[in-house]
XYZ file of C-alpha atoms in Angstrom:
731
model
C -17.304 10.180 38.261
C -15.783 13.558 37.458
C -17.324 15.105 40.572
C -15.657 12.400 42.645
C -12.319 13.074 40.932
C -12.708 16.799 41.572
C -13.625 16.273 45.233
C -10.676 13.936 45.800
C -8.115 16.213 44.123
C -9.364 19.400 45.788
C -9.464 17.682 49.187
C -5.863 16.390 48.825
C -4.039 18.845 46.523
C -0.597 18.501 48.150
C -0.576 14.704 47.923
C -1.704 14.914 44.286
C 1.195 17.226 43.429
C 3.697 15.085 45.353
C 2.522 11.967 43.491
C 3.156 13.687 40.146
C 6.638 14.827 41.176
C 7.571 11.346 42.405
C 6.363 9.849 39.111
C 8.410 12.384 37.127
C 11.620 11.649 39.050
C 11.140 7.868 38.848
C 10.445 7.860 35.118
C 13.344 10.194 34.265
C 15.717 8.020 36.299
C 14.728 4.761 34.612
C 13.606 5.661 31.065
C 15.844 4.523 28.159
C 17.096 6.949 25.544
C 14.845 7.421 22.529
C 16.472 6.057 19.327
C 16.028 7.696 15.946
C 16.163 6.537 12.351
C 16.169 8.522 9.114
C 16.365 5.515 6.769
C 13.289 5.552 4.543
C 13.436 1.796 3.960
C 13.024 1.172 7.697
C 9.536 2.665 7.449
C 8.254 -0.269 5.352
C 7.380 -3.849 6.355
C 9.173 -6.796 4.751
C 6.244 -7.691 2.519
C 7.046 -4.881 0.078
C 9.145 -5.584 -3.006
C 11.814 -2.960 -2.314
C 12.505 -4.503 1.103
C 12.577 -8.038 -0.342
C 15.096 -6.782 -2.917
C 17.304 -5.268 -0.205
C 17.277 -8.540 1.745
C 18.113 -10.499 -1.405
C 21.037 -8.173 -2.129
C 22.515 -8.761 1.339
C 22.129 -12.523 0.903
C 23.312 -12.892 -2.691
C 25.891 -10.088 -2.782
C 27.073 -9.558 0.800
C 30.103 -7.602 -0.376
C 28.212 -5.303 -2.755
C 29.468 -1.753 -2.611
C 26.619 0.619 -1.781
C 27.874 4.102 -0.860
C 26.474 5.644 2.333
C 28.499 8.828 1.892
C 29.739 10.609 -1.232
C 32.481 13.244 -1.318
C 31.950 15.537 -4.317
C 34.971 17.477 -5.623
C 35.097 20.474 -7.925
C 37.610 23.252 -8.527
C 37.157 26.459 -6.535
C 37.130 28.408 -9.829
C 34.478 26.085 -11.344
C 36.745 24.904 -14.188
C 37.656 21.409 -15.399
C 39.701 19.271 -13.044
C 43.419 19.242 -13.888
C 45.788 16.285 -13.604
C 47.044 17.763 -10.304
C 43.451 17.986 -9.033
C 42.861 14.348 -9.924
C 46.022 13.334 -8.044
C 44.718 15.293 -5.010
C 41.418 13.454 -5.236
C 43.223 10.090 -5.346
C 45.392 11.094 -2.383
C 42.396 12.211 -0.296
C 40.531 9.003 -1.148
C 43.475 6.880 -0.035
C 44.004 8.869 3.189
C 40.329 8.546 4.129
C 40.567 4.778 3.849
C 43.612 4.691 6.129
C 41.893 6.601 8.947
C 39.695 3.601 9.873
C 36.716 5.729 10.849
C 34.083 3.813 12.820
C 31.313 2.332 10.592
C 33.370 2.927 7.403
C 34.002 -0.372 5.602
C 35.449 0.719 2.270
C 36.532 3.909 0.479
C 36.963 3.980 -3.313
C 37.181 6.548 -6.105
C 34.028 7.167 -8.144
C 33.594 7.988 -11.829
C 34.335 11.595 -12.878
C 31.551 13.557 -14.540
C 31.380 13.651 -18.349
C 32.227 17.370 -18.449
C 35.374 16.745 -16.341
C 34.376 19.262 -13.670
C 33.472 16.839 -10.864
C 35.026 13.803 -9.160
C 33.795 11.484 -6.426
C 34.934 9.488 -3.429
C 32.475 6.757 -2.447
C 32.299 5.576 1.164
C 30.634 2.299 2.139
C 29.261 1.815 5.663
C 27.623 -1.071 7.516
C 24.185 -1.451 5.880
C 22.718 -2.885 9.098
C 23.061 0.514 10.768
C 21.684 2.618 7.901
C 20.000 5.759 9.185
C 21.201 5.267 12.767
C 22.937 8.011 14.830
C 26.309 6.197 14.739
C 26.461 6.648 10.952
C 25.659 10.343 11.337
C 28.628 10.527 13.729
C 30.789 8.789 11.124
C 29.626 11.274 8.486
C 30.614 14.151 10.767
C 34.144 12.757 11.124
C 34.331 12.086 7.374
C 33.250 15.633 6.572
C 35.877 17.110 8.882
C 38.554 14.758 7.533
C 37.897 15.355 3.844
C 37.933 19.139 4.301
C 41.136 18.915 6.312
C 42.790 16.782 3.619
C 41.685 19.201 0.866
C 43.345 22.216 2.507
C 46.058 23.756 0.363
C 44.546 22.422 -2.886
C 42.366 24.066 -5.510
C 39.514 21.712 -4.635
C 36.195 22.515 -3.032
C 34.828 19.324 -1.442
C 31.444 18.616 0.112
C 30.064 15.445 1.712
C 26.660 14.092 0.743
C 24.894 10.731 0.638
C 22.477 9.124 3.083
C 24.786 9.233 6.127
C 25.551 12.919 5.566
C 21.839 13.584 5.109
C 21.177 11.880 8.445
C 23.779 14.162 10.052
C 22.337 17.322 8.507
C 18.814 16.217 9.337
C 19.883 15.654 12.944
C 21.422 19.129 13.181
C 18.442 20.725 11.485
C 16.083 18.895 13.834
C 17.918 20.183 16.929
C 17.742 23.738 15.646
C 14.098 23.294 14.701
C 13.211 21.857 18.103
C 14.875 24.808 19.850
C 12.999 27.351 17.716
C 9.707 25.487 18.102
C 10.183 25.207 21.870
C 10.998 28.898 22.289
C 8.175 29.960 19.960
C 5.676 27.742 21.775
C 6.662 29.130 25.184
C 6.465 32.755 24.027
C 3.090 32.313 22.315
C 1.480 30.587 25.295
C 2.944 33.072 27.781
C 1.972 36.222 25.868
C -1.493 34.978 24.908
C -2.398 33.940 28.452
C -1.139 37.278 29.770
C -3.400 39.080 27.308
C -6.426 36.895 28.121
C -6.200 36.848 31.920
C -3.797 39.734 32.736
C -2.449 37.412 35.415
C 1.247 36.384 35.428
C 0.600 33.299 37.561
C -1.933 31.951 35.063
C 0.474 32.667 32.201
C 3.401 30.807 33.758
C 1.496 28.004 35.501
C 0.562 25.900 32.435
C 4.144 26.044 31.150
C 5.468 24.709 34.450
C 2.807 22.027 34.814
C 3.038 20.873 31.215
C 6.823 20.775 31.626
C 6.315 18.110 34.312
C 3.839 16.313 32.048
C 6.355 16.464 29.171
C 9.054 14.757 31.241
C 6.708 11.916 32.186
C 5.280 11.552 28.671
C 8.707 11.423 27.000
C 9.858 8.768 29.454
C 6.770 6.626 28.860
C 7.202 7.033 25.098
C 10.801 5.834 25.348
C 9.643 2.784 27.353
C 6.945 2.006 24.754
C 9.345 2.463 21.823
C 11.817 0.009 23.345
C 9.157 -2.467 24.520
C 7.377 -2.729 21.161
C 10.497 -2.239 18.988
C 9.059 0.799 17.220
C 10.931 3.006 14.756
C 11.650 6.549 15.930
C 12.200 9.614 13.764
C 13.660 13.021 14.576
C 10.472 14.818 13.438
C 8.469 13.112 16.218
C 10.289 15.137 18.895
C 9.290 18.432 17.270
C 5.666 17.343 16.971
C 5.641 16.125 20.589
C 6.643 19.568 21.883
C 3.708 21.171 20.120
C 1.202 18.458 21.051
C 2.115 18.474 24.743
C 2.100 22.231 25.189
C -0.691 22.964 22.715
C -3.138 20.295 23.879
C -2.097 20.761 27.519
C -2.856 24.476 27.317
C -6.209 23.649 25.696
C -7.266 21.485 28.635
C -5.911 24.079 31.069
C -8.084 26.736 29.427
C -11.159 24.483 29.339
C -10.855 24.101 33.110
C -9.840 27.675 34.034
C -12.624 29.311 32.015
C -15.217 27.122 33.743
C -13.549 27.694 37.138
C -13.776 31.453 36.584
C -17.400 31.124 35.534
C -18.245 29.207 38.719
C -16.514 31.864 40.835
C -18.567 34.563 39.091
C -21.725 32.654 39.977
C -20.762 32.776 43.657
C -19.223 29.364 44.309
C -16.776 28.929 47.172
C -13.263 28.710 45.551
C -12.742 25.025 46.317
C -16.298 24.097 45.385
C -15.872 26.135 42.207
C -13.012 23.838 41.178
C -15.027 20.716 42.039
C -17.925 21.993 39.933
C -15.544 22.981 37.123
C -14.029 19.485 36.979
C -17.515 17.986 37.146
C -18.917 20.132 34.358
C -15.996 20.224 31.951
C -14.347 16.917 32.896
C -16.534 14.857 30.586
C -15.815 17.199 27.669
C -12.047 17.079 28.338
C -12.077 13.279 28.690
C -14.140 12.840 25.532
C -11.968 15.290 23.588
C -8.795 13.552 24.752
C -10.343 10.160 24.022
C -11.056 11.221 20.440
C -7.472 12.397 19.999
C -5.980 9.273 21.598
C -8.074 6.920 19.474
C -7.261 8.826 16.310
C -3.550 8.653 17.075
C -3.725 4.963 17.992
C -5.366 4.329 14.619
C -1.909 5.023 13.166
C -0.888 1.582 14.473
C -2.809 0.278 11.447
C -0.424 2.162 9.173
C 2.130 0.195 7.165
C 4.739 2.941 7.611
C 7.091 2.537 10.563
C 7.294 6.324 11.025
C 3.546 6.629 11.548
C 3.374 3.428 13.601
C 5.775 4.997 16.087
C 4.197 8.438 15.969
C 0.694 7.152 16.771
C 1.419 5.489 20.138
C 3.865 8.262 21.085
C 1.308 11.022 20.597
C -1.443 8.925 22.192
C 0.709 8.487 25.314
C 1.423 12.225 25.397
C -2.283 13.118 25.205
C -3.242 10.448 27.780
C -0.746 11.847 30.301
C -1.988 15.363 29.522
C -5.586 14.229 30.135
C -4.735 12.805 33.554
C -2.898 16.030 34.393
C -5.877 18.088 33.255
C -8.183 16.237 35.657
C -5.777 15.966 38.622
C -2.556 18.022 38.603
C -3.995 21.261 37.228
C -7.090 21.280 39.526
C -4.887 20.438 42.529
C -2.451 23.308 41.924
C -5.135 25.874 41.052
C -7.339 24.917 44.027
C -4.295 25.264 46.299
C -3.632 28.791 45.020
C -7.300 29.754 44.847
C -8.577 33.009 43.274
C -5.103 34.516 43.774
C -4.246 32.716 40.562
C -5.968 35.643 38.770
C -3.843 38.289 40.586
C -3.538 41.238 40.026
C -6.519 41.362 37.645
C -9.991 41.845 39.119
C -11.846 41.331 35.837
C -12.479 37.679 36.727
C -15.065 38.755 39.331
C -17.761 39.663 36.784
C -18.622 38.905 33.188
C -17.996 41.851 30.835
C -21.096 43.676 29.631
C -21.953 43.532 25.908
C -19.305 40.861 25.300
C -18.601 40.249 21.628
C -19.321 36.549 22.072
C -22.799 37.434 23.333
C -23.313 39.280 20.037
C -22.034 36.295 18.052
C -24.351 34.046 20.040
C -27.330 36.262 19.225
C -26.389 36.089 15.538
C -26.331 32.283 15.601
C -29.634 32.184 17.517
C -31.460 34.562 15.158
C -30.072 33.401 11.783
C -28.842 29.808 12.103
C -29.566 28.969 8.438
C -27.580 31.944 7.128
C -24.731 31.241 9.555
C -24.566 27.575 8.529
C -24.712 28.448 4.808
C -21.971 31.096 4.923
C -19.570 29.080 7.090
C -20.229 25.965 4.990
C -19.597 27.913 1.778
C -16.178 29.040 3.049
C -15.219 25.425 3.732
C -16.472 24.192 0.348
C -14.577 26.878 -1.592
C -11.324 26.088 0.222
C -11.896 22.371 -0.397
C -11.633 22.877 -4.160
C -7.862 23.130 -3.801
C -7.662 19.387 -3.023
C -8.186 18.682 -6.732
C -4.597 19.796 -7.410
C -2.917 17.736 -4.682
C 0.340 15.903 -5.510
C 2.654 13.993 -3.162
C 6.436 14.150 -2.944
C 8.585 11.461 -1.329
C 11.974 13.071 -0.739
C 11.913 12.822 3.051
C 15.586 13.823 3.370
C 15.337 17.163 1.566
C 11.922 17.726 3.094
C 13.417 17.423 6.574
C 16.110 20.077 6.183
C 16.829 23.317 4.302
C 18.185 23.129 0.755
C 21.271 25.022 1.948
C 22.503 22.057 4.031
C 25.704 20.545 2.603
C 24.219 17.134 1.780
C 21.370 18.809 -0.116
C 23.847 20.948 -2.075
C 25.718 17.758 -3.019
C 22.471 16.103 -4.121
C 21.540 19.063 -6.329
C 25.014 19.341 -7.887
C 25.195 15.604 -8.601
C 21.871 15.778 -10.414
C 23.357 18.455 -12.682
C 26.770 16.822 -13.117
C 25.650 13.229 -13.599
C 22.487 11.502 -14.739
C 19.704 12.624 -12.397
C 19.263 9.073 -11.134
C 22.969 8.265 -10.797
C 23.120 9.195 -7.113
C 20.526 6.519 -6.268
C 20.406 3.862 -9.034
C 17.709 1.201 -9.224
C 18.734 -2.463 -9.009
C 16.888 -5.358 -10.615
C 17.716 -8.758 -9.109
C 16.906 -11.772 -11.281
C 16.967 -15.025 -9.280
C 16.481 -18.672 -10.131
C 13.418 -20.202 -8.457
C 14.480 -23.836 -8.888
C 18.034 -23.524 -7.554
C 19.659 -23.971 -10.978
C 22.200 -21.602 -12.508
C 20.837 -18.780 -14.635
C 21.036 -19.024 -18.430
C 23.777 -16.498 -19.194
C 22.608 -16.074 -22.790
C 19.308 -14.631 -21.596
C 20.860 -11.924 -19.403
C 22.005 -9.499 -22.135
C 18.582 -9.389 -23.903
C 16.961 -8.937 -20.474
C 19.202 -5.905 -19.772
C 18.279 -4.458 -23.185
C 14.569 -4.680 -22.371
C 15.154 -2.905 -19.058
C 17.168 -0.189 -20.805
C 14.375 0.401 -23.309
C 11.842 1.327 -20.619
C 10.583 4.910 -20.824
C 12.350 7.013 -18.170
C 15.465 4.783 -17.993
C 18.819 6.343 -18.934
C 20.792 3.077 -18.976
C 20.683 -0.532 -17.805
C 23.530 -3.030 -17.565
C 24.368 -6.354 -15.989
C 26.591 -5.524 -13.011
C 27.330 -8.869 -11.385
C 26.236 -12.481 -10.897
C 26.662 -14.216 -7.557
C 29.224 -17.018 -7.264
C 26.512 -19.715 -7.327
C 25.218 -18.275 -10.606
C 21.656 -18.150 -9.280
C 21.158 -14.358 -8.950
C 22.065 -11.545 -11.352
C 22.201 -7.841 -10.459
C 21.200 -5.315 -13.151
C 21.949 -1.644 -12.409
C 19.253 0.585 -13.907
C 19.959 4.329 -13.962
C 16.806 6.401 -14.224
C 16.618 9.645 -16.144
C 15.094 11.416 -13.145
C 16.086 12.025 -9.500
C 14.973 9.140 -7.294
C 12.235 10.937 -5.335
C 10.461 12.654 -8.244
C 7.064 11.614 -9.576
C 8.710 10.808 -12.919
C 11.201 8.426 -11.276
C 8.485 6.696 -9.247
C 6.360 6.239 -12.370
C 9.428 5.001 -14.278
C 10.307 2.431 -11.612
C 6.739 1.172 -11.837
C 7.281 0.548 -15.547
C 10.646 -1.090 -14.780
C 8.878 -3.459 -12.399
C 6.314 -4.384 -15.044
C 8.985 -5.113 -17.645
C 11.229 -6.917 -15.148
C 8.407 -9.188 -13.990
C 6.825 -9.944 -17.353
C 10.146 -10.551 -19.150
C 11.763 -12.687 -16.468
C 12.859 -15.994 -18.066
C 11.123 -19.218 -17.071
C 11.926 -20.457 -13.538
C 13.208 -17.021 -12.466
C 11.840 -14.218 -10.324
C 12.647 -10.510 -10.545
C 12.767 -8.051 -7.621
C 13.313 -4.310 -8.081
C 15.146 -2.402 -5.343
C 16.702 1.018 -4.775
C 15.397 4.342 -3.477
C 12.841 4.915 -6.238
C 11.460 1.442 -5.589
C 11.238 2.271 -1.874
C 9.366 5.482 -2.664
C 7.043 3.539 -4.954
C 6.221 1.203 -2.071
C 5.794 4.110 0.339
C 3.256 5.547 -2.116
C 1.395 2.229 -2.072
C 1.577 2.111 1.729
C 0.222 5.650 2.095
C -2.702 4.846 -0.191
C -3.371 1.781 1.978
C -3.366 4.034 5.041
C -5.866 6.385 3.423
C -8.235 3.449 2.957
C -7.631 2.027 6.446
C -6.566 4.633 8.997
C -8.976 7.375 7.916
C -12.241 5.403 8.192
C -11.169 3.555 11.356
C -10.234 6.786 13.121
C -13.464 8.462 11.981
C -15.606 5.517 13.111
C -13.984 5.380 16.558
C -14.335 9.140 17.061
C -18.001 8.847 16.106
C -18.438 6.159 18.776
C -16.980 8.525 21.386
C -19.267 11.332 20.232
C -22.247 8.990 20.356
C -21.430 7.911 23.910
C -20.863 11.492 25.043
C -24.007 12.909 23.461
C -26.199 9.776 23.764
C -27.187 10.435 20.177
C -27.017 8.673 16.816
C -27.715 11.764 14.719
C -25.270 14.347 16.117
C -22.049 12.335 15.525
C -22.820 12.100 11.811
C -23.083 15.802 11.103
C -20.294 16.627 13.559
C -17.906 14.280 11.743
C -19.136 15.519 8.375
C -18.308 19.086 9.413
C -14.858 18.065 10.651
C -14.252 16.138 7.413
C -15.203 19.262 5.465
C -12.726 21.185 7.617
C -10.020 18.665 6.707
C -10.620 19.005 2.973
C -10.682 22.812 3.317
C -7.333 22.676 5.105
C -5.751 20.393 2.498
C -7.088 22.619 -0.275
C -5.649 25.764 1.310
C -2.283 24.025 1.822
C -2.189 22.968 -1.843
C -2.923 26.520 -2.966
C -0.288 28.044 -0.673
C 2.599 25.637 -1.287
C 1.978 24.040 -4.687
C 0.343 26.912 -6.511
C 1.757 29.847 -4.549
C 5.325 28.715 -3.807
C 5.775 26.302 -6.707
C 6.437 23.154 -4.661
C 6.229 20.035 -6.876
C 4.010 18.429 -4.231
C 3.284 18.142 -0.533
C 5.175 15.697 1.680
C 3.580 12.266 1.242
C 2.701 11.794 4.939
C 1.096 15.230 5.338
C -2.538 14.285 4.586
C -2.455 11.407 7.107
C -0.955 13.561 9.860
C -3.181 16.499 8.982
C -6.279 14.327 8.987
C -5.521 13.021 12.451
C -4.618 16.384 13.950
C -7.410 18.358 12.318
C -10.073 15.685 12.754
C -9.050 14.585 16.260
C -7.998 17.875 17.823
C -10.541 19.835 15.803
C -13.209 17.579 17.280
C -12.150 18.867 20.739
C -13.736 22.219 20.024
C -16.874 20.677 18.575
C -17.149 18.520 21.704
C -16.720 21.486 24.031
C -19.285 23.557 22.124
C -21.865 20.790 21.725
C -21.491 19.744 25.375
C -22.178 23.335 26.447
C -25.092 23.540 24.031
C -26.575 20.413 25.604
C -26.072 21.886 29.063
C -27.915 25.058 28.076
C -30.715 23.024 26.491
C -31.069 21.000 29.680
C -31.595 24.278 31.538
C -34.872 24.615 29.591
C -33.806 26.681 26.572
C -35.000 26.106 23.024
C -32.493 24.716 20.469
C -31.812 28.183 19.060
C -31.464 29.797 22.462
C -29.182 26.983 23.615
C -26.963 27.447 20.544
C -26.697 31.183 21.174
C -25.848 30.704 24.848
C -23.298 28.001 23.996
C -21.467 30.388 21.643
C -21.617 33.087 24.300
C -20.159 31.005 27.132
C -18.007 28.401 25.331
C -16.932 30.784 22.562
C -14.195 32.545 24.574
C -12.720 29.187 25.607
C -12.771 27.829 22.056
C -11.307 31.048 20.657
C -8.495 31.221 23.207
C -7.670 27.508 23.007
C -7.908 27.446 19.209
C -5.676 30.500 18.824
C -2.996 29.154 21.166
C -2.991 25.669 19.634
C -2.954 27.019 16.070
C -0.152 29.430 16.953
C 1.922 26.722 18.643
C 1.630 24.458 15.603
C 2.569 27.444 13.442
C 5.918 27.578 15.290
C 6.848 24.424 13.357
C 7.265 26.715 10.359
C 10.338 28.155 12.122
C 12.204 24.844 11.695
C 13.404 25.850 8.229
C 12.480 22.673 6.321
C 9.598 21.979 3.992
C 8.200 19.006 5.945
C 7.667 20.909 9.195
C 6.769 24.135 7.358
C 3.990 22.403 5.432
C 2.899 20.482 8.530
C 2.950 23.590 10.711
C 0.858 25.620 8.284
C -1.610 22.843 7.514
C -2.299 21.834 11.113
C -2.441 25.416 12.440
C -4.776 26.445 9.616
C -6.927 23.362 10.185
C -7.208 24.045 13.908
C -8.099 27.684 13.219
C -10.838 26.498 10.846
C -12.044 23.959 13.436
C -12.200 26.573 16.197
C -13.312 29.735 14.423
C -15.511 28.352 11.645
C -16.781 24.908 12.623
C -17.124 25.066 16.409
C -18.052 28.744 16.600
C -20.580 28.899 13.768
C -21.143 25.781 11.662
C -21.792 23.211 14.409
C -24.037 25.296 16.723
C -26.055 26.698 13.817
C -26.603 23.210 12.353
C -27.634 21.908 15.781
C -30.061 24.812 16.170
C -31.579 24.051 12.749
C -31.925 20.311 13.383
C -33.413 20.987 16.816
C -34.460 18.179 19.140
C -33.904 15.616 16.365
C -30.125 16.134 16.757
C -30.304 14.181 20.033
C -32.300 11.198 18.725
C -32.891 8.539 20.007
C -32.012 9.962 23.440
C -33.291 13.123 25.066
C -29.979 14.651 26.034
C -31.225 18.176 25.454
C -34.411 17.924 27.512
C -34.703 20.058 30.614
C -33.778 18.117 33.731
C -35.595 18.501 37.001
C -33.586 20.687 39.344
C -32.856 19.100 42.685
C -30.571 19.964 45.548
C -27.695 17.641 46.333
C -26.862 17.584 49.975
C -23.328 18.656 50.605
C -22.564 19.062 46.911
C -22.685 22.846 46.907
C -21.282 25.406 49.287
C -23.747 27.508 51.385
C -25.487 30.203 49.426
C -25.014 28.548 46.014
C -27.798 27.918 43.537
C -29.213 24.381 43.727
C -27.426 21.698 41.719
C -28.936 20.314 38.533
C -29.034 16.648 37.622
C -25.551 16.444 36.116
C -23.896 17.759 39.222
C -23.384 21.422 38.339
C -25.376 24.429 39.520
C -28.200 26.204 37.804
C -27.014 29.171 35.779
C -29.466 31.919 36.530
C -26.880 34.633 36.117
C -26.375 34.026 32.395
C -30.153 34.335 31.867
C -30.161 37.795 33.364
C -27.086 38.773 31.388
C -28.690 37.550 28.167
C -31.751 39.714 28.828
C -29.523 42.753 29.485
C -27.720 42.246 26.176
């Protein structure tokens, strides 16, 4: 199949390129805009208690005041607010209400802090649009207005709250995307220049993947609208890295094999056909593993991951098609001039370092496997100290952003949980009015829960069937202590609910509690499903039952090593209270799926060398020698491009960038280069049971398949590699 694809593309390169350009123009012209949400509650399905509580609040208390933005006032000299300051606060609050800013429904004064140094203005917005861009726009206008109104006073005012966080997150995301994009371009350009010393080869993947990016983003927007998926600003940053990182990987897989075929004497066009034939299956299998792993995120209960999975799967699928059609078409059209002005592509370097590494794997596979395995095991020990944190807002932007400064100051000025109180809704299940005499004792029991600062009955709906109890926690909403405390509040609220009533606990801490439950569900569901599907792909590729098991075991060990290293760096080294809650899921999919790419490329080459008649150890050594440069180059570029996410300036992308780049480096330079080939050499022919994928195939000529003067083709459509044999003997 891949030979036919290669023949078709090489025979009609211009039409292939034109088809891609037409598709890009058509998709850009018709694709909808990609929406974005930063509202944590939108990530959860309606079956969770926090979401049920939010729906009950809207039904029972439609006019309930829930601030979306908070203006925090303090004196510029840090002292207590004077009577004049308080009059200024009242004036500013009143003026804000009169401006009728879009989305703003109500503006009221909040309670001053106990030490008299802070005052608040609370702004209510339409709850139906929470986390949407229009509320970020409203927050921008509010921030400008409140600062304008405070001019000439002794007040320093800052705007915080969820709408302001959405605004700051949006701004931070744009800056992060720009830095990531620039960093990705520079890394790919410089690295390819160093590897090939050819400017055309350095620029070409950036141009081609740019076309792929346009098409992929359009298709993602269509899918998001069609299936009503939630979008998040972090997805755009990840997409940049996935498209250019994975796209460059597939470009390198193809170009390295194309160069190898040219060195063996193939005609330039036939060299591309043979390259697509030989490496096409590995690229398709590698992409298939990544796509399936990403699609497994559809099983997640979190809206953020549900949207990310299909989006990244679409991006990789488009990149795969480009790797098998667009890239071969363009390179075959240019021919060997693509390597200009370098002439080093004409012959393989003598005494190459990868030949030495290959000899080491061939001679001492047991020692190689033991040492590389030991490195992974030691790093894995760090997983024992893993903790999760759920503050997605502060994790998505620097602490210096205005909304984050407001959040930190409010925690110091007020009760830590005052900025995001927990609400307990007690409702009648039989339609009768609640017994008012039971409400005060119920509030006392809630207030006595460990970790609760105060609890009081706030309101009862006009029908008398639902009561709202405001519970202020002693800890900030996203902390482990608050999440544990809200769990205890739920227990007390449920067990002490009077007869014929039902209690629901809402608020941000309750949402985080449910997100924690959802993530644990994903660990039990997404991980094994993704692993099982990747194993199926490996089994089909290798026609083996044995190899997929130890390949996945090695990748799993790489995942735990990566998580352990990330824990040591950020929790132990930098003192973070925990890693972002979604990090292990994302890391697992990137490290396991993309890391499997390099295992697939190496094991496919090992099988090819074994089919040429080499022993398991010789095949492993030759695989490291010939596939090693590709794996090293691709692994370095992909790891470096993911590392650019650390430039975004927020803890979420910094942690994600480090973890994924480190995991890919481990996958490329430890697993694929040493652990996998040495294990395969040790297991020998049994690695391919029950098939005989490593057995030497009878060499036969295929009429018309090879250009005149080429070596005869072997059974899988390539050509016999006599040249590497001679080179191996020389080294």
